[in-house]
Structures are given as C-alpha cells and as structure tokens.
Short mmCIF file of C-alpha atoms in Angstrom, two decimals:
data_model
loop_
_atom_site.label_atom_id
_atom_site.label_comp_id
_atom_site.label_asym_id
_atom_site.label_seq_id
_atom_site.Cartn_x
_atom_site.Cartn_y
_atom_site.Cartn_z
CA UNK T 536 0.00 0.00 0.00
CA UNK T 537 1.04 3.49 -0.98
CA UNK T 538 2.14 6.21 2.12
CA UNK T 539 1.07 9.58 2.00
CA UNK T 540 4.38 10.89 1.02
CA UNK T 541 4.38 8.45 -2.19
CA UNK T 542 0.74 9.51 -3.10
CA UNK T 543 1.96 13.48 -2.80
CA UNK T 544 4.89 12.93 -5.05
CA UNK T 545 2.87 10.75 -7.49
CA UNK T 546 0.14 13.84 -7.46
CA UNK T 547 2.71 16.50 -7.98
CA UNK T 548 4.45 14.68 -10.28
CA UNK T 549 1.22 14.56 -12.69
CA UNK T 550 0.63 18.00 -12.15
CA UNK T 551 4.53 18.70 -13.67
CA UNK T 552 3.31 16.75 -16.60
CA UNK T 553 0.30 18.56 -17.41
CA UNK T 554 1.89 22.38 -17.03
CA UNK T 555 5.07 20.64 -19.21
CA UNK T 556 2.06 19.69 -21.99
CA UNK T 557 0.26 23.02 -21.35
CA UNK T 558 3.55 24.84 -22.36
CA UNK T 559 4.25 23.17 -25.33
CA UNK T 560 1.02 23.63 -26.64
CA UNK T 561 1.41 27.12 -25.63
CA UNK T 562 5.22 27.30 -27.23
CA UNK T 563 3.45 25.86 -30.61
CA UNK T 564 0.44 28.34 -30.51
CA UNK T 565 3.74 31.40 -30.61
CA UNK T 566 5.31 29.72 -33.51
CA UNK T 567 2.23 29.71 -35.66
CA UNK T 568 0.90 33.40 -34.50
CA UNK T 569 1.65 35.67 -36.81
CA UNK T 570 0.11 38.42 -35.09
CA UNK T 571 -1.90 41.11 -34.00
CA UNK T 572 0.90 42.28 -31.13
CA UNK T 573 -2.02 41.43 -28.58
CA UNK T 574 -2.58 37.73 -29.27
CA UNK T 575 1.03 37.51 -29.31
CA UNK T 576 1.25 39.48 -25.76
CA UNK T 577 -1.25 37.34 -24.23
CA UNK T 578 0.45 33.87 -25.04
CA UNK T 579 3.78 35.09 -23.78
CA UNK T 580 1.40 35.99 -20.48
CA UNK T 581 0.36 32.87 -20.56
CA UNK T 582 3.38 30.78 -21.20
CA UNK T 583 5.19 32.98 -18.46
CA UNK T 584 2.70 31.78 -15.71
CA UNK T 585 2.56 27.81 -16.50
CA UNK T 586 6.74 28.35 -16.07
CA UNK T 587 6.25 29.74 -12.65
CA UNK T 588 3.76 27.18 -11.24
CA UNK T 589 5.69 24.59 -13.26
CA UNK T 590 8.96 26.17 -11.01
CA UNK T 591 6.97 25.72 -7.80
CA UNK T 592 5.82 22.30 -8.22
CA UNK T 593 9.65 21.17 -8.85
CA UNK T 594 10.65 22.97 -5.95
CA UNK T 595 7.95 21.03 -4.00
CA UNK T 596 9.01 17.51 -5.18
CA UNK T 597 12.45 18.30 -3.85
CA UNK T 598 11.40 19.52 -0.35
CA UNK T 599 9.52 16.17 -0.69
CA UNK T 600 12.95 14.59 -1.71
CA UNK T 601 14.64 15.81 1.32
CA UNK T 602 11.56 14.55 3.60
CA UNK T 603 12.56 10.92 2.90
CA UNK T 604 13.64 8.59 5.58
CA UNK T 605 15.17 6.28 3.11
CA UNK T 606 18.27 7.58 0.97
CA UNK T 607 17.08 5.39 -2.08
CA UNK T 608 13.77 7.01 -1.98
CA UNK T 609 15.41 10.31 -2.06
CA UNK T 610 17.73 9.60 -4.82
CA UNK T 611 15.03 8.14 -6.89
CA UNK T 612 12.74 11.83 -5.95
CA UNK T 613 15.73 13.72 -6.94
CA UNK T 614 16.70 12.40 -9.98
CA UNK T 615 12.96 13.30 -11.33
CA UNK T 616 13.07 16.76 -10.32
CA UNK T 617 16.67 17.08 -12.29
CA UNK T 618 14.52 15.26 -15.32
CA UNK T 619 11.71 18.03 -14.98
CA UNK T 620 13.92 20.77 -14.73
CA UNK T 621 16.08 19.77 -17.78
CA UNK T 622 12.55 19.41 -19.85
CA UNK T 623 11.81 23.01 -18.66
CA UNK T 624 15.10 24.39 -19.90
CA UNK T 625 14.37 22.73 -23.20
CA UNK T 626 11.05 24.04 -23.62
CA UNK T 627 12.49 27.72 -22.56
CA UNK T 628 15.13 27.95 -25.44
CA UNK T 629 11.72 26.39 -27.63
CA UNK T 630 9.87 29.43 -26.13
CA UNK T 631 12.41 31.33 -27.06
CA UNK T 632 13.01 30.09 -30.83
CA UNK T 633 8.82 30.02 -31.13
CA UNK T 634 9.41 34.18 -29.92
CA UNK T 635 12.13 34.79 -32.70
CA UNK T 636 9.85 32.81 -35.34
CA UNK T 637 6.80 34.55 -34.00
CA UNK T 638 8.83 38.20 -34.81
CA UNK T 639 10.22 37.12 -38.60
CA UNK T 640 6.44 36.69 -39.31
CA UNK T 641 5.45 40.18 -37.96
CA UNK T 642 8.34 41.82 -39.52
CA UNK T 643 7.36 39.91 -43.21
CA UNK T 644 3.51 41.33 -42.47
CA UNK T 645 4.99 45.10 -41.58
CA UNK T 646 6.78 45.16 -44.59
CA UNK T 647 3.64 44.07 -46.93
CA UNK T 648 2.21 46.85 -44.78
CA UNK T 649 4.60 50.00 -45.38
CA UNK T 650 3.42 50.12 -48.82
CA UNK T 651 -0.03 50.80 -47.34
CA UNK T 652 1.37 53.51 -45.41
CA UNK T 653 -1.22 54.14 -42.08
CA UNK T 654 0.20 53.20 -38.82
CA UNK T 655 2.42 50.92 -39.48
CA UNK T 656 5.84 52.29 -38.22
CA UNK T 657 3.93 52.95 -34.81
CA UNK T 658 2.94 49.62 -34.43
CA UNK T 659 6.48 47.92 -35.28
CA UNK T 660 7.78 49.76 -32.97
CA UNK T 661 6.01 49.02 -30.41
CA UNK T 662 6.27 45.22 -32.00
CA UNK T 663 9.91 45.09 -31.08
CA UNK T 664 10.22 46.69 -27.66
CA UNK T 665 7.48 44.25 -26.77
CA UNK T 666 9.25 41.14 -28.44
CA UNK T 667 12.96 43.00 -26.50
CA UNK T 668 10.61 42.52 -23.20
CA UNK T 669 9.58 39.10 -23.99
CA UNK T 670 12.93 38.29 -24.72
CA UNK T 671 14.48 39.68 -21.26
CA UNK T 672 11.97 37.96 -19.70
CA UNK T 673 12.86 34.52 -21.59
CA UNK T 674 16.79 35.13 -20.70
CA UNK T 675 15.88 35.72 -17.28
CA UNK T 676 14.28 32.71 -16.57
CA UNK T 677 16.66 30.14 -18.56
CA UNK T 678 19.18 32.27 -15.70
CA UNK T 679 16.98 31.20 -13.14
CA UNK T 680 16.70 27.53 -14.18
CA UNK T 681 20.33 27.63 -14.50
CA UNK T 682 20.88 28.96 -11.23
CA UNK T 683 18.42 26.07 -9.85
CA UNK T 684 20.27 23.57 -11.38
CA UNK T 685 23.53 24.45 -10.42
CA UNK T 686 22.13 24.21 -6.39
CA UNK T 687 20.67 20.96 -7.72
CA UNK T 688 23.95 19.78 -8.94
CA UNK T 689 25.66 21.36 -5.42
CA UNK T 690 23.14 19.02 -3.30
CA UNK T 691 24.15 15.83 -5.35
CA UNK T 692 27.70 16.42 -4.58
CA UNK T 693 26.80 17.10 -0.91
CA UNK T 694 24.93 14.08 -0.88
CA UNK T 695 27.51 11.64 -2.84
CA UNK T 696 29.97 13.12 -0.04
CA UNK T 697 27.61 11.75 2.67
CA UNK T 698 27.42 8.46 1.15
CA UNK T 699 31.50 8.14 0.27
CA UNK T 700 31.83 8.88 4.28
CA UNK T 701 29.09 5.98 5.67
CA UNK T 702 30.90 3.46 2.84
CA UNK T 703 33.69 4.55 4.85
CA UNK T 704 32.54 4.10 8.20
CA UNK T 705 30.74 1.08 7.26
CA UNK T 706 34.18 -0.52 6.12
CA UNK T 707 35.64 0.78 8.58
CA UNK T 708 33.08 -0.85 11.21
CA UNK T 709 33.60 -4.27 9.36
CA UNK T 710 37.27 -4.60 9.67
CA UNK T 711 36.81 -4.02 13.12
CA UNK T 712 34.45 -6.75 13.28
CA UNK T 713 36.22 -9.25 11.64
CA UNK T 714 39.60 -8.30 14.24
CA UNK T 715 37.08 -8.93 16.91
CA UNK T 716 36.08 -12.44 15.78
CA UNK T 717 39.35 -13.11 14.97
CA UNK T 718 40.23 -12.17 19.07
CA UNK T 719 36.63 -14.05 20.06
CA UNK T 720 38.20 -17.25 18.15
CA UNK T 721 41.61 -17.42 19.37
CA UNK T 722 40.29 -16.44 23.08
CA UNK T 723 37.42 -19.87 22.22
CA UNK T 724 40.57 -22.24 21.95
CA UNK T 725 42.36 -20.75 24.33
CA UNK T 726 39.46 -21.73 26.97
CA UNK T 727 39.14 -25.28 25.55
CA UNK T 728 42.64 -25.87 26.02
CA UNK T 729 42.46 -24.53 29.22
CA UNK T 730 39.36 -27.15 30.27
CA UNK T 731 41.81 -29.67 28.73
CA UNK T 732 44.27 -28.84 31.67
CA UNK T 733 42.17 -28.82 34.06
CA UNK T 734 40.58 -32.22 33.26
CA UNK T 735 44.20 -33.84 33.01
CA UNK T 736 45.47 -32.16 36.77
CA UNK T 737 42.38 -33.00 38.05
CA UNK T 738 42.83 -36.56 36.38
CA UNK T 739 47.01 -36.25 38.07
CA UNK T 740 45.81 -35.27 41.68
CA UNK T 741 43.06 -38.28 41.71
CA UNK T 742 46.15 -40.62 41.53
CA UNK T 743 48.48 -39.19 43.36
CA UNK T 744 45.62 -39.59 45.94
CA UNK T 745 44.93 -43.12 45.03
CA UNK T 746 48.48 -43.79 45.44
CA UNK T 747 48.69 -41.91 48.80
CA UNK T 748 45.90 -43.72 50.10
CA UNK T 749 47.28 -47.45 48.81
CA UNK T 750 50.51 -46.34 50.49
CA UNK T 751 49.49 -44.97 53.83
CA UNK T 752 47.23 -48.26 54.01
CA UNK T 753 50.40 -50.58 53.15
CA UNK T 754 51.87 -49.09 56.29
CA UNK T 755 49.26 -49.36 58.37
CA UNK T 756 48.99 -53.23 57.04
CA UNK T 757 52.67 -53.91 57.51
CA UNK T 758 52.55 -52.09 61.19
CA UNK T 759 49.23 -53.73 62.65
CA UNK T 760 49.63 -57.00 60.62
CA UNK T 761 53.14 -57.69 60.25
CA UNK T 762 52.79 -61.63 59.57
CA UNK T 763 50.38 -61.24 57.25
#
C-alpha cells in the first residue's frame, strides 16, 4: 500500500506533466501566431505563468525529496526533479526560438504593410520593444533555471559526499568486526585448552591420591599386621 508521502509525489508529479504539456502547446500556438501584437502578448502571459507554477511544483518535489527517511527514496525523488527541470530548460530555449519565429512573421507582415502607409511604423515599434521585453523575460528565466540547477547539482555532490563517508565508516566498522572475531576465536581455543588442563590435573591429583591412600594403608597393614 502506498504512504502519504508516495501519493503526494505521485500527485505533484502529474501536475509537472500537465503544465510541461500546457507549455508546449502554448510554445506551438507562438510559432504559428503571426500576429496582432495582442494575441502575441497574451500567449507570452500565458506561457510565463505555466513556467512559474511549473517552477513551484519542482521545488515542491524536492522539499519532498529531502523529507525521505530512506536515501534510495530520495535519490530516486531527486533524480525526477533534475529530469523536470532539464525538460523546462528545453522548452524555454523552444519558447524562445517560437518568440524569434513569431517576430520574422510580424516583420514579413509590416513590410507588406509600409506600402499601405497608415500606422504601421507605430505599431512595429512598439512590436519590437514588446518582443525585446519578452525576450528579457525569456533570458531571465533560462538564468533562473540555470541557477536552480547548479544548487541541484551542489546538493548531489553534498549528498555523494555523505554516502562516500558511511561506505567509509561502514568498512571501517567491518574490519573491526572481523579483528574482533578473529580475538573471540583465538580467546574460544584458548578456553578449551584450558578445560583440557584442568581435566588432566584433576585426572594427576586423583592418583596421586589413590596412590597416597594405597601407600598410607600398606603401612598401616605392615605395622598392625606384620605376619600377614
């Protein structure tokens, strides 16, 4: 049966999966708009949000990671979040290439549109400080990503340390074990020999006893019954 902790990282995990899908439906809706400026405003609005709640729900999966009581459990949690935040790097440079595509296509329709005459400088103008924007706003979240992954990659380091040290210690711990039954063993045979001794004086004094006793009585024979 599933714990709580598996069922919140299985939930969270789905929910990473549907803002990843939501974005690259988003990502393909820029490269196919070829305009008005507004349509093209709104999907970077768009596409900027799903990034930050697709941000917090990776950064929720590792606080879950670092929850775990088992290391393998946390490993396994971490690794996913690195292959989440990879797929959300690649689908900010495709953001960004859908942005670049989305402009070429503006600048073709300006150009049809100069020979009209109207207000068509105005509005290309404002076309390009609003794609500028968009782009900022595109370089400063791959910075941010990369940033996050660089603490990511900091943690796995930490956490490889941890587990060099407790191989260590665990080695460390068994030679000292096996020196022990090594002393345990020899101290064993040293105690059976010792019984061994013990049996064979014990074994000595019983006849030097018996062959007190069959003495002193000899005497005593020879003294009380000397013709027998």
């Amino acid at each position: 049966m599933a714990s709580s902790s598996d069922v919140h990282v299985r939930i969270c995990g789905q929910e990473i999966v549907k803002y990843d899908l939501e974005i690259k439906a988003l990502v393909q809706d820029i490269r196919e708009c070829c305009g008005p400026q507004a349509v093209l405003l709104e999907l970077n609005s768009t596409v900027k949000d799903k990034f930050n709640q697709l941000r917090l729900r990776i950064q929720d999966m590792e606080q879950m990671a670092r929850e775990q009581d088992r290391e393998t459990d946390k490993q396994a949690i971490l690794s996913e979040t690195q292959s989440h935040r990879k797929q959300m790097l690649s689908n900010q440079m495709a953001w960004r290439k859908a942005n670049l595509a989305c402009k070429m296509a503006i600048d073709n329709l300006e150009k049809d549109e100069l020979l009209q005459g109207g207000d068509s400088v105005r509005q290309r103008k404002a076309t390009k400080e609003s794609l500028v924007q968009t782009s900022s706003d595109i370089t400063e979240s791959l910075m941010s990503i990369s940033r996050m992954m660089s603490q990511q990659v900091k943690q796995s380091e930490e956490t490889i340390g941890t587990l060099a040290t407790s191989s260590r210690t665990v080695l460390e711990t068994n030679e000292e074990f096996k020196a022990m039954t090594g002393t345990i063993h020899s101290g064993r045979k040293l105690i059976l020999k010792y019984n061994r001794r013990e049996l064979t004086d014990k074994l000595l004094i019983f006849l030097a006893l018996a062959l007190f006793l069959a003495t002193v009585l000899y005497i005593l024979k020879k003294r009380l019954f000397p013709f027998i």
